[in-house]
mmCIF file of C-alpha atoms and ligand atoms in Angstrom:
data_model
loop_
_atom_site.group_PDB
_atom_site.id
_atom_site.type_symbol
_atom_site.label_atom_id
_atom_site.label_comp_id
_atom_site.label_asym_id
_atom_site.label_seq_id
_atom_site.Cartn_x
_atom_site.Cartn_y
_atom_site.Cartn_z
ATOM 1 C CA MET A 8 -1.290 163.281 70.223
ATOM 2 C CA GLU A 9 0.724 163.279 73.443
ATOM 3 C CA ARG A 10 -1.166 163.506 76.707
ATOM 4 C CA PHE A 11 -0.276 163.422 80.386
ATOM 5 C CA TYR A 12 -1.416 160.258 82.117
ATOM 6 C CA CYS A 13 -1.711 159.509 85.837
ATOM 7 C CA PRO A 14 -0.496 155.984 86.707
ATOM 8 C CA GLU A 15 -2.295 156.260 90.057
ATOM 9 C CA CYS A 16 -5.873 157.224 89.101
ATOM 10 C CA ASN A 17 -5.775 156.887 85.264
ATOM 11 C CA ARG A 18 -6.830 160.493 84.622
ATOM 12 C CA THR A 19 -5.417 162.031 81.458
ATOM 13 C CA TYR A 20 -4.736 165.694 80.681
ATOM 14 C CA PRO A 21 -3.739 167.669 77.606
ATOM 15 C CA ILE A 22 -0.115 168.865 77.754
ATOM 16 C CA HIS A 23 -0.119 172.031 79.818
ATOM 17 C CA PRO A 24 2.998 173.988 80.844
ATOM 18 C CA ILE A 25 2.073 174.684 84.442
ATOM 19 C CA LEU A 26 0.622 171.258 85.258
ATOM 20 C CA TRP A 27 3.274 169.169 86.994
ATOM 21 C CA ARG A 28 1.211 166.746 89.006
ATOM 22 C CA CYS A 29 -2.148 165.025 88.933
ATOM 23 C CA ARG A 30 -5.120 166.315 90.894
ATOM 24 C CA CYS A 31 -4.689 163.168 93.048
ATOM 25 C CA GLY A 32 -1.104 164.255 93.896
ATOM 26 C CA SER A 33 0.714 161.624 91.850
ATOM 27 C CA PRO A 34 3.484 162.406 89.353
ATOM 28 C CA LEU A 35 2.359 162.156 85.732
ATOM 29 C CA ASP A 36 3.563 159.976 82.870
ATOM 30 C CA LEU A 37 3.344 160.682 79.166
ATOM 31 C CA LEU A 38 1.148 158.874 76.651
ATOM 32 C CA PHE A 39 3.205 158.737 73.478
ATOM 33 C CA LEU A 40 3.696 156.122 70.771
ATOM 34 C CA PRO A 41 7.379 155.659 69.865
ATOM 35 C CA GLN A 42 8.705 154.144 66.651
ATOM 36 C CA PHE A 43 11.987 152.356 66.013
ATOM 37 C CA LEU A 44 13.258 152.545 62.445
ATOM 38 C CA LYS A 45 16.623 150.739 62.379
ATOM 39 C CA LYS A 46 17.636 152.012 58.931
ATOM 40 C CA LYS A 47 17.096 155.617 59.960
ATOM 41 C CA ILE A 48 18.778 155.086 63.313
ATOM 42 C CA LEU A 49 21.914 153.689 61.648
ATOM 43 C CA HIS A 50 22.252 156.675 59.320
ATOM 44 C CA ARG A 51 22.218 159.268 62.048
ATOM 45 C CA ASP A 52 24.907 160.886 64.200
ATOM 46 C CA SER A 53 26.144 159.103 67.272
ATOM 47 C CA THR A 54 23.896 160.913 69.759
ATOM 48 C CA LEU A 55 20.725 159.928 71.601
ATOM 49 C CA TRP A 56 18.757 161.830 68.939
ATOM 50 C CA ARG A 57 19.374 158.927 66.558
ATOM 51 C CA TYR A 58 16.218 157.412 68.125
ATOM 52 C CA ARG A 59 14.351 160.441 66.822
ATOM 53 C CA GLU A 60 10.985 158.747 66.179
ATOM 54 C CA ALA A 61 10.957 157.448 69.749
ATOM 55 C CA LEU A 62 11.397 160.890 71.334
ATOM 56 C CA PRO A 63 8.369 163.157 71.897
ATOM 57 C CA ILE A 64 9.738 166.312 70.258
ATOM 58 C CA LYS A 65 7.811 167.489 67.214
ATOM 59 C CA GLU A 66 10.228 169.526 65.107
ATOM 60 C CA ASP A 67 13.985 169.123 64.697
ATOM 61 C CA GLN A 68 14.445 172.905 64.967
ATOM 62 C CA VAL A 69 13.639 172.949 68.691
ATOM 63 C CA ILE A 70 16.140 170.227 69.619
ATOM 64 C CA VAL A 71 18.612 171.542 72.195
ATOM 65 C CA SER A 72 21.729 169.402 71.951
ATOM 66 C CA LEU A 73 25.298 169.425 73.221
ATOM 67 C CA GLY A 74 26.141 166.234 71.315
ATOM 68 C CA GLU A 75 24.944 163.931 74.119
ATOM 69 C CA GLY A 76 24.448 160.188 74.117
ATOM 70 C CA MET A 77 25.659 156.941 72.552
ATOM 71 C CA THR A 78 28.185 156.596 75.342
ATOM 72 C CA PRO A 79 30.688 153.712 75.124
ATOM 73 C CA LEU A 80 29.651 150.267 76.361
ATOM 74 C CA GLU A 81 32.815 148.844 77.885
ATOM 75 C CA GLU A 82 33.336 145.227 78.845
ATOM 76 C CA MET A 83 34.872 144.897 82.309
ATOM 77 C CA THR A 84 35.414 141.858 84.469
ATOM 78 C CA PHE A 85 34.392 141.512 88.099
ATOM 79 C CA ASP A 86 35.228 138.247 89.824
ATOM 80 C CA HIS A 87 36.248 136.760 86.433
ATOM 81 C CA ARG A 88 32.805 137.539 85.064
ATOM 82 C CA PRO A 89 32.065 139.976 82.237
ATOM 83 C CA VAL A 90 29.828 142.984 82.807
ATOM 84 C CA TRP A 91 29.014 145.580 80.154
ATOM 85 C CA ILE A 92 29.243 149.101 81.520
ATOM 86 C CA LYS A 93 27.837 152.264 79.943
ATOM 87 C CA ILE A 94 30.349 155.077 80.459
ATOM 88 C CA ASP A 95 27.685 157.689 81.205
ATOM 89 C CA TYR A 96 30.012 160.056 83.043
ATOM 90 C CA LEU A 97 31.191 161.064 79.558
ATOM 91 C CA PHE A 98 28.096 163.190 78.992
ATOM 92 C CA PRO A 99 28.680 166.934 78.347
ATOM 93 C CA THR A 100 27.956 167.928 81.961
ATOM 94 C CA GLY A 101 29.633 164.864 83.478
ATOM 95 C CA SER A 102 26.604 162.777 84.404
ATOM 96 C CA TYR A 103 23.833 160.723 82.796
ATOM 97 C CA LYS A 104 21.343 163.469 83.750
ATOM 98 C CA ASP A 105 21.998 165.015 80.317
ATOM 99 C CA ARG A 106 19.824 162.278 78.816
ATOM 100 C CA GLY A 107 16.813 163.688 80.621
ATOM 101 C CA ALA A 108 17.814 167.351 80.420
ATOM 102 C CA ALA A 109 18.305 167.313 76.618
ATOM 103 C CA VAL A 110 14.784 166.034 75.967
ATOM 104 C CA LEU A 111 13.121 168.065 78.739
ATOM 105 C CA VAL A 112 14.717 171.372 77.719
ATOM 106 C CA SER A 113 13.912 170.689 74.045
ATOM 107 C CA LYS A 114 10.263 170.311 75.092
ATOM 108 C CA VAL A 115 10.499 173.559 77.085
ATOM 109 C CA LYS A 116 11.728 175.274 73.917
ATOM 110 C CA GLU A 117 8.938 173.677 71.884
ATOM 111 C CA LEU A 118 6.378 175.035 74.360
ATOM 112 C CA GLY A 119 7.885 178.528 74.036
ATOM 113 C CA ILE A 120 8.706 178.778 77.751
ATOM 114 C CA ARG A 121 11.325 181.395 78.702
ATOM 115 C CA LYS A 122 12.207 180.436 82.280
ATOM 116 C CA VAL A 123 12.291 177.308 84.452
ATOM 117 C CA VAL A 124 12.956 176.247 88.043
ATOM 118 C CA GLU A 125 14.510 172.967 89.197
ATOM 119 C CA ASP A 126 15.697 171.484 92.474
ATOM 120 C CA SER A 127 18.548 169.071 92.682
ATOM 121 C CA SER A 128 21.258 167.663 94.873
ATOM 122 C CA GLY A 129 23.647 168.744 92.104
ATOM 123 C CA ASN A 130 23.935 166.880 88.826
ATOM 124 C CA ALA A 131 20.370 167.334 87.595
ATOM 125 C CA GLY A 132 20.669 171.058 88.298
ATOM 126 C CA ALA A 133 23.922 171.232 86.348
ATOM 127 C CA ALA A 134 22.378 169.359 83.407
ATOM 128 C CA ILE A 135 19.206 171.486 83.240
ATOM 129 C CA ALA A 136 21.325 174.653 83.622
ATOM 130 C CA ALA A 137 23.625 173.640 80.737
ATOM 131 C CA TYR A 138 20.815 172.884 78.279
ATOM 132 C CA CYS A 139 18.927 176.040 79.296
ATOM 133 C CA ALA A 140 22.133 177.999 78.643
ATOM 134 C CA LYS A 141 22.411 176.472 75.174
ATOM 135 C CA ALA A 142 18.749 177.316 74.485
ATOM 136 C CA GLY A 143 18.841 180.815 75.996
ATOM 137 C CA ILE A 144 16.209 179.886 78.583
ATOM 138 C CA GLY A 145 16.351 181.352 82.100
ATOM 139 C CA CYS A 146 17.063 178.846 84.860
ATOM 140 C CA GLU A 147 16.880 178.909 88.644
ATOM 141 C CA VAL A 148 18.292 175.948 90.570
ATOM 142 C CA TYR A 149 17.473 175.265 94.224
ATOM 143 C CA VAL A 150 20.107 173.162 95.992
ATOM 144 C CA PRO A 151 20.583 171.897 99.531
ATOM 145 C CA GLN A 152 23.520 173.432 101.399
ATOM 146 C CA SER A 153 25.394 170.104 101.473
ATOM 147 C CA THR A 154 25.904 169.871 97.697
ATOM 148 C CA SER A 155 29.511 169.389 96.486
ATOM 149 C CA PRO A 156 31.094 172.786 95.713
ATOM 150 C CA GLU A 157 32.185 171.624 92.244
ATOM 151 C CA LYS A 158 28.549 171.152 91.233
ATOM 152 C CA LEU A 159 27.598 174.598 92.552
ATOM 153 C CA VAL A 160 30.372 176.238 90.521
ATOM 154 C CA GLN A 161 29.273 174.287 87.464
ATOM 155 C CA ILE A 162 25.620 175.357 87.799
ATOM 156 C CA GLN A 163 26.616 179.012 88.119
ATOM 157 C CA MET A 164 29.135 178.847 85.291
ATOM 158 C CA TYR A 165 26.235 177.909 82.994
ATOM 159 C CA GLY A 166 24.616 181.177 84.057
ATOM 160 C CA ALA A 167 21.832 179.700 86.181
ATOM 161 C CA ARG A 168 20.729 181.441 89.357
ATOM 162 C CA LEU A 169 21.604 179.356 92.377
ATOM 163 C CA LYS A 170 19.291 179.306 95.386
ATOM 164 C CA ARG A 171 20.796 177.628 98.423
ATOM 165 C CA VAL A 172 18.305 176.165 100.870
ATOM 166 C CA ALA A 173 19.345 175.456 104.442
ATOM 167 C CA GLY A 174 18.316 172.035 105.713
ATOM 168 C CA SER A 175 17.604 168.787 103.922
ATOM 169 C CA ARG A 176 17.144 167.770 100.286
ATOM 170 C CA GLU A 177 13.433 167.435 101.096
ATOM 171 C CA LYS A 178 13.257 171.012 102.412
ATOM 172 C CA THR A 179 14.787 172.158 99.115
ATOM 173 C CA ALA A 180 12.046 170.303 97.224
ATOM 174 C CA SER A 181 9.239 171.943 99.155
ATOM 175 C CA VAL A 182 10.669 175.446 98.624
ATOM 176 C CA THR A 183 10.979 174.735 94.887
ATOM 177 C CA MET A 184 7.384 173.516 94.632
ATOM 178 C CA LYS A 185 6.234 176.932 95.802
ATOM 179 C CA ALA A 186 8.282 178.585 93.050
ATOM 180 C CA ALA A 187 6.821 176.063 90.567
ATOM 181 C CA GLN A 188 3.335 177.467 91.091
ATOM 182 C CA LYS A 189 4.350 180.356 88.842
ATOM 183 C CA THR A 190 7.302 179.118 86.794
ATOM 184 C CA TYR A 191 7.705 175.970 84.663
ATOM 185 C CA TYR A 192 8.926 173.113 86.853
ATOM 186 C CA ALA A 193 11.768 171.422 84.981
ATOM 187 C CA SER A 194 12.014 168.780 87.677
ATOM 188 C CA HIS A 195 13.999 165.637 86.964
ATOM 189 C CA CYS A 196 11.772 163.648 89.320
ATOM 190 C CA TRP A 197 8.303 165.071 88.531
ATOM 191 C CA ASN A 198 8.514 166.040 84.877
ATOM 192 C CA PRO A 199 7.700 163.073 82.597
ATOM 193 C CA TYR A 200 9.820 164.463 79.742
ATOM 194 C CA PHE A 201 12.918 163.775 81.836
ATOM 195 C CA LEU A 202 12.112 160.043 81.751
ATOM 196 C CA GLN A 203 11.501 160.352 78.016
ATOM 197 C CA GLY A 204 15.196 161.242 77.846
ATOM 198 C CA THR A 205 16.604 158.741 80.328
ATOM 199 C CA LYS A 206 14.838 155.944 78.434
ATOM 200 C CA THR A 207 17.524 156.318 75.728
ATOM 201 C CA PHE A 208 19.800 154.333 78.071
ATOM 202 C CA ALA A 209 17.760 151.262 77.067
ATOM 203 C CA PHE A 210 17.797 152.110 73.350
ATOM 204 C CA GLU A 211 21.579 152.519 73.289
ATOM 205 C CA VAL A 212 22.133 149.252 75.162
ATOM 206 C CA TRP A 213 19.758 147.509 72.736
ATOM 207 C CA GLU A 214 21.666 148.789 69.707
ATOM 208 C CA GLN A 215 25.147 148.283 71.183
ATOM 209 C CA MET A 216 24.367 144.682 72.148
ATOM 210 C CA GLY A 217 23.408 143.929 68.551
ATOM 211 C CA TRP A 218 19.702 144.855 68.833
ATOM 212 C CA MET A 219 19.192 142.669 71.880
ATOM 213 C CA ALA A 220 18.322 143.214 75.504
ATOM 214 C CA PRO A 221 20.626 141.941 78.279
ATOM 215 C CA ASP A 222 19.268 139.671 81.029
ATOM 216 C CA THR A 223 20.001 142.002 83.912
ATOM 217 C CA VAL A 224 20.569 145.737 84.335
ATOM 218 C CA ILE A 225 22.094 147.090 87.557
ATOM 219 C CA LEU A 226 21.336 150.761 88.258
ATOM 220 C CA PRO A 227 21.600 153.255 91.132
ATOM 221 C CA VAL A 228 18.354 154.401 92.757
ATOM 222 C CA GLY A 229 17.761 157.782 94.361
ATOM 223 C CA HIS A 230 14.694 159.259 92.690
ATOM 224 C CA GLY A 231 14.964 156.376 90.222
ATOM 225 C CA THR A 232 15.014 158.502 87.074
ATOM 226 C CA LEU A 233 17.549 156.242 85.375
ATOM 227 C CA LEU A 234 15.905 153.030 86.542
ATOM 228 C CA LEU A 235 12.435 154.202 85.509
ATOM 229 C CA GLY A 236 13.777 155.551 82.235
ATOM 230 C CA ALA A 237 15.477 152.224 81.476
ATOM 231 C CA TYR A 238 12.267 150.388 82.381
ATOM 232 C CA LEU A 239 10.237 152.643 80.089
ATOM 233 C CA GLY A 240 12.742 152.265 77.253
ATOM 234 C CA PHE A 241 12.859 148.468 77.434
ATOM 235 C CA LYS A 242 9.075 148.365 77.783
ATOM 236 C CA GLU A 243 8.670 150.433 74.633
ATOM 237 C CA LEU A 244 11.094 148.143 72.791
ATOM 238 C CA LYS A 245 9.158 145.105 73.945
ATOM 239 C CA GLU A 246 5.807 146.607 72.936
ATOM 240 C CA ALA A 247 7.306 147.414 69.519
ATOM 241 C CA LYS A 248 8.398 143.738 69.328
ATOM 242 C CA LYS A 249 12.088 144.671 69.131
ATOM 243 C CA ILE A 250 13.077 142.609 72.192
ATOM 244 C CA LYS A 251 11.522 139.530 73.778
ATOM 245 C CA LYS A 252 11.840 140.366 77.433
ATOM 246 C CA ILE A 253 12.437 143.365 79.688
ATOM 247 C CA PRO A 254 15.685 142.790 81.642
ATOM 248 C CA LYS A 255 15.648 142.197 85.387
ATOM 249 C CA LEU A 256 16.216 145.562 87.030
ATOM 250 C CA ILE A 257 18.505 145.587 90.070
ATOM 251 C CA GLY A 258 18.374 148.792 92.109
ATOM 252 C CA ILE A 259 21.353 149.882 94.222
ATOM 253 C CA GLN A 260 20.966 152.127 97.271
ATOM 254 C CA SER A 261 23.290 153.359 99.973
ATOM 255 C CA SER A 262 22.630 151.551 103.258
ATOM 256 C CA ALA A 263 22.603 155.025 104.873
ATOM 257 C CA CYS A 264 19.506 155.980 102.854
ATOM 258 C CA ALA A 265 17.534 153.036 101.504
ATOM 259 C CA PRO A 266 13.759 153.632 101.408
ATOM 260 C CA ILE A 267 13.263 151.538 98.260
ATOM 261 C CA TYR A 268 15.267 148.669 99.728
ATOM 262 C CA LEU A 269 13.105 148.789 102.826
ATOM 263 C CA GLY A 270 9.887 148.942 100.795
ATOM 264 C CA TRP A 271 11.049 146.049 98.661
ATOM 265 C CA THR A 272 12.129 143.774 101.521
ATOM 266 C CA ARG A 273 8.928 144.506 103.433
ATOM 267 C CA GLY A 274 6.725 143.848 100.422
ATOM 268 C CA LEU A 275 5.278 147.378 100.439
ATOM 269 C CA THR A 276 3.813 149.107 97.384
ATOM 270 C CA SER A 277 5.135 152.539 98.313
ATOM 271 C CA SER A 278 8.396 153.704 99.837
ATOM 272 C CA PRO A 279 8.243 154.016 103.647
ATOM 273 C CA ALA A 280 9.490 156.911 105.778
ATOM 274 C CA ILE A 281 13.091 156.386 106.833
ATOM 275 C CA GLU A 282 15.747 158.122 108.820
ATOM 276 C CA LYS A 283 18.540 159.263 106.547
ATOM 277 C CA LYS A 284 22.183 159.060 107.606
ATOM 278 C CA GLU A 285 25.286 160.626 106.064
ATOM 279 C CA THR A 286 26.601 158.996 102.888
ATOM 280 C CA MET A 287 29.340 159.733 100.372
ATOM 281 C CA ALA A 288 26.813 158.847 97.678
ATOM 282 C CA GLU A 289 25.086 162.240 97.725
ATOM 283 C CA GLY A 290 23.403 161.659 94.341
ATOM 284 C CA ILE A 291 21.290 158.797 95.703
ATOM 285 C CA ALA A 292 20.687 160.166 99.220
ATOM 286 C CA ILE A 293 16.953 160.556 98.589
ATOM 287 C CA SER A 294 14.736 159.643 101.529
ATOM 288 C CA GLU A 295 11.411 160.461 99.827
ATOM 289 C CA PRO A 296 11.583 159.387 96.180
ATOM 290 C CA VAL A 297 8.780 161.100 94.264
ATOM 291 C CA ARG A 298 8.138 158.046 92.096
ATOM 292 C CA GLY A 299 8.716 155.472 94.836
ATOM 293 C CA LYS A 300 5.630 153.433 93.925
ATOM 294 C CA GLN A 301 6.639 153.239 90.297
ATOM 295 C CA ILE A 302 10.187 152.187 91.190
ATOM 296 C CA LEU A 303 8.961 149.327 93.373
ATOM 297 C CA LYS A 304 6.526 148.234 90.682
ATOM 298 C CA ALA A 305 9.206 148.265 87.964
ATOM 299 C CA ILE A 306 11.555 146.166 90.082
ATOM 300 C CA ARG A 307 8.817 143.631 90.879
ATOM 301 C CA ASP A 308 7.498 143.523 87.289
ATOM 302 C CA THR A 309 10.930 142.543 86.029
ATOM 303 C CA GLU A 310 11.636 140.101 88.884
ATOM 304 C CA GLY A 311 14.536 142.269 89.909
ATOM 305 C CA GLU A 312 15.739 143.158 93.370
ATOM 306 C CA VAL A 313 17.236 145.910 95.510
ATOM 307 C CA LEU A 314 20.653 145.779 97.184
ATOM 308 C CA THR A 315 22.323 148.189 99.575
ATOM 309 C CA VAL A 316 26.001 149.026 99.838
ATOM 310 C CA THR A 317 27.976 150.385 102.775
ATOM 311 C CA GLU A 318 30.289 153.408 102.905
ATOM 312 C CA ARG A 319 33.285 151.091 103.077
ATOM 313 C CA GLU A 320 32.147 149.180 99.972
ATOM 314 C CA ILE A 321 31.619 152.469 98.100
ATOM 315 C CA LYS A 322 35.101 153.625 99.045
ATOM 316 C CA THR A 323 36.691 150.357 97.915
ATOM 317 C CA ALA A 324 34.817 150.477 94.593
ATOM 318 C CA LEU A 325 35.901 154.092 94.081
ATOM 319 C CA HIS A 326 39.590 153.217 94.445
ATOM 320 C CA GLU A 327 39.200 150.089 92.341
ATOM 321 C CA MET A 328 37.623 151.972 89.450
ATOM 322 C CA GLY A 329 40.337 154.612 89.632
ATOM 323 C CA ARG A 330 42.941 151.869 89.200
ATOM 324 C CA ARG A 331 41.085 150.736 86.100
ATOM 325 C CA GLY A 332 41.266 154.233 84.606
ATOM 326 C CA HIS A 333 37.815 155.438 85.606
ATOM 327 C CA PHE A 334 37.725 158.464 87.905
ATOM 328 C CA ILE A 335 34.108 158.559 89.085
ATOM 329 C CA GLU A 336 32.190 160.291 91.846
ATOM 330 C CA PRO A 337 31.258 158.337 95.004
ATOM 331 C CA THR A 338 27.602 158.052 93.929
ATOM 332 C CA ALA A 339 28.704 156.228 90.783
ATOM 333 C CA ALA A 340 30.980 153.976 92.860
ATOM 334 C CA ALA A 341 27.939 152.835 94.845
ATOM 335 C CA THR A 342 26.630 151.153 91.679
ATOM 336 C CA VAL A 343 29.977 149.390 91.176
ATOM 337 C CA ALA A 344 29.847 148.123 94.757
ATOM 338 C CA GLY A 345 26.352 146.873 93.931
ATOM 339 C CA ILE A 346 27.568 145.015 90.822
ATOM 340 C CA LYS A 347 30.156 143.202 92.921
ATOM 341 C CA LYS A 348 27.564 142.271 95.526
ATOM 342 C CA TYR A 349 25.088 141.031 92.935
ATOM 343 C CA LEU A 350 27.678 138.857 91.182
ATOM 344 C CA LYS A 351 28.697 137.250 94.483
ATOM 345 C CA LYS A 352 25.265 135.677 94.822
ATOM 346 C CA LYS A 353 23.840 135.586 91.321
ATOM 347 C CA GLY A 354 24.240 136.311 87.671
ATOM 348 C CA GLN A 355 26.119 133.092 86.778
ATOM 349 C CA ASN A 356 24.918 132.793 83.211
ATOM 350 C CA GLU A 357 23.376 136.216 82.838
ATOM 351 C CA ILE A 358 24.354 138.997 80.492
ATOM 352 C CA VAL A 359 24.706 141.919 82.881
ATOM 353 C CA VAL A 360 24.744 145.627 82.000
ATOM 354 C CA SER A 361 25.414 148.534 84.339
ATOM 355 C CA THR A 362 26.666 152.108 84.243
ATOM 356 C CA LEU A 363 29.092 154.687 85.615
ATOM 357 C CA THR A 364 26.765 157.642 86.204
ATOM 358 C CA GLY A 365 28.965 160.571 87.283
ATOM 359 C CA ALA A 366 32.493 161.921 86.812
ATOM 360 C CA GLY A 367 35.079 162.121 89.601
ATOM 361 C CA LEU A 368 35.773 165.810 88.975
ATOM 362 C CA LYS A 369 32.267 166.510 90.282
ATOM 363 C CA ALA A 370 33.274 165.772 93.859
ATOM 364 C CA THR A 371 37.043 166.057 94.269
ATOM 365 C CA GLU A 372 36.795 167.990 97.514
ATOM 366 C CA LYS A 373 34.769 165.276 99.228
ATOM 367 C CA MET A 374 37.297 162.685 98.013
ATOM 368 C CA THR A 375 40.455 164.539 99.106
ATOM 369 C CA HIS A 376 40.568 162.753 102.467
ATOM 370 C CA LEU A 377 40.578 159.370 100.696
ATOM 371 C CA ILE A 378 44.009 159.997 99.215
ATOM 372 C CA THR A 379 46.852 158.956 101.500
ATOM 373 C CA PRO A 380 49.945 161.089 100.984
HETATM 374 C C1 PLP B 18 21.181 161.507 89.973
HETATM 375 C C2 PLP B 18 22.289 160.533 90.053
HETATM 376 C C3 PLP B 18 22.073 159.198 90.390
HETATM 377 C C4 PLP B 18 20.745 158.653 90.790
HETATM 378 O O1 PLP B 18 19.703 158.950 89.924
HETATM 379 P P1 PLP B 18 18.206 158.953 90.443
HETATM 380 O O2 PLP B 18 17.426 159.406 89.313
HETATM 381 O O3 PLP B 18 18.115 159.894 91.594
HETATM 382 O O4 PLP B 18 17.884 157.561 90.851
HETATM 383 C C5 PLP B 18 23.159 158.347 90.374
HETATM 384 N N1 PLP B 18 24.390 158.775 90.074
HETATM 385 C C6 PLP B 18 24.641 160.057 89.766
HETATM 386 C C7 PLP B 18 26.050 160.469 89.472
HETATM 387 C C8 PLP B 18 23.605 160.978 89.750
HETATM 388 O O5 PLP B 18 23.861 162.251 89.433
HETATM 389 ZN ZN1 ZN B 19 -4.029 160.876 89.546
#
């Protein structure tokens, strides 16, 4: 049986719809035993649901799917070195957040819940809204005023109710938490079922690399839902004896907002308070990551590291990827800038995997000034 588990104080709880954090205040994880049956996997459709026995959804009938997952793994070269990149902006809503939303909203349907709330700087809100629309579940999304207009249109087009909150991303979170006292909190950062979806990043990489794990995985870090999902996925594969070693996890942050970088360089176990500056990479502009402790632990456990990238480096990476045929949003370009930085110092004989997390059409307005007439 699945149970909630607190990584901070080790309490466990039965699955309960309105419980979204531990009595000690920590976010919760899920206790669940996955299985990996290669023969079954190979016979299934090319979606993330091919790893069916590793996903905590009981009956197939409640699965809410828009055909997500099994995104291409493209070989690109940076500095004459190969890097394998997951093209995760090809998800139905244009970002990797669909991995988490598909599994989370399927669980919401399984629990018989009719309405949810979520807060997001954009893409997570769009993903939850889309899957709720498909399932016929009511959805309210709280967003900070600074969110790209494209994402706001997208959220509303899916029929979700948009609640704009003046002030910071953190203010938005606190307003949402009040709403979550009464309504199911489909939060991408708090809800453990979201990570149960993002972990499929690791499964797909494992299969696409010929049932092997790479040496190094470079991922963006805001709330760390992709990094923690990848960590969880590789950990499950290792525990199931499908891979020998969990890859080194390299986290990329914007130098304008880098609490995990600061925590990592200072040897802290939790993410420190920081002053956030403006950045093009709105998707990772998170000054208080909910699972900061877990992110730092995952990076240390895998002997990984954290790098920051500047606005200029993000801009250069954005143009460079466009010239390679990949129109991505600035947040996704931050990861590319991070790949380049990592390869300058390291990664000589490593097999490196990374990702393009979000589509360019998500933020065209903010990129208009980058185009010279
Ligand atoms: C959400 C998001 C990220 C960062 O994910 P976190 O879970 O906050 O670390 C990176 N890129 C894009 C496009 C995103 O939408
Ligand atoms: Zn606890």
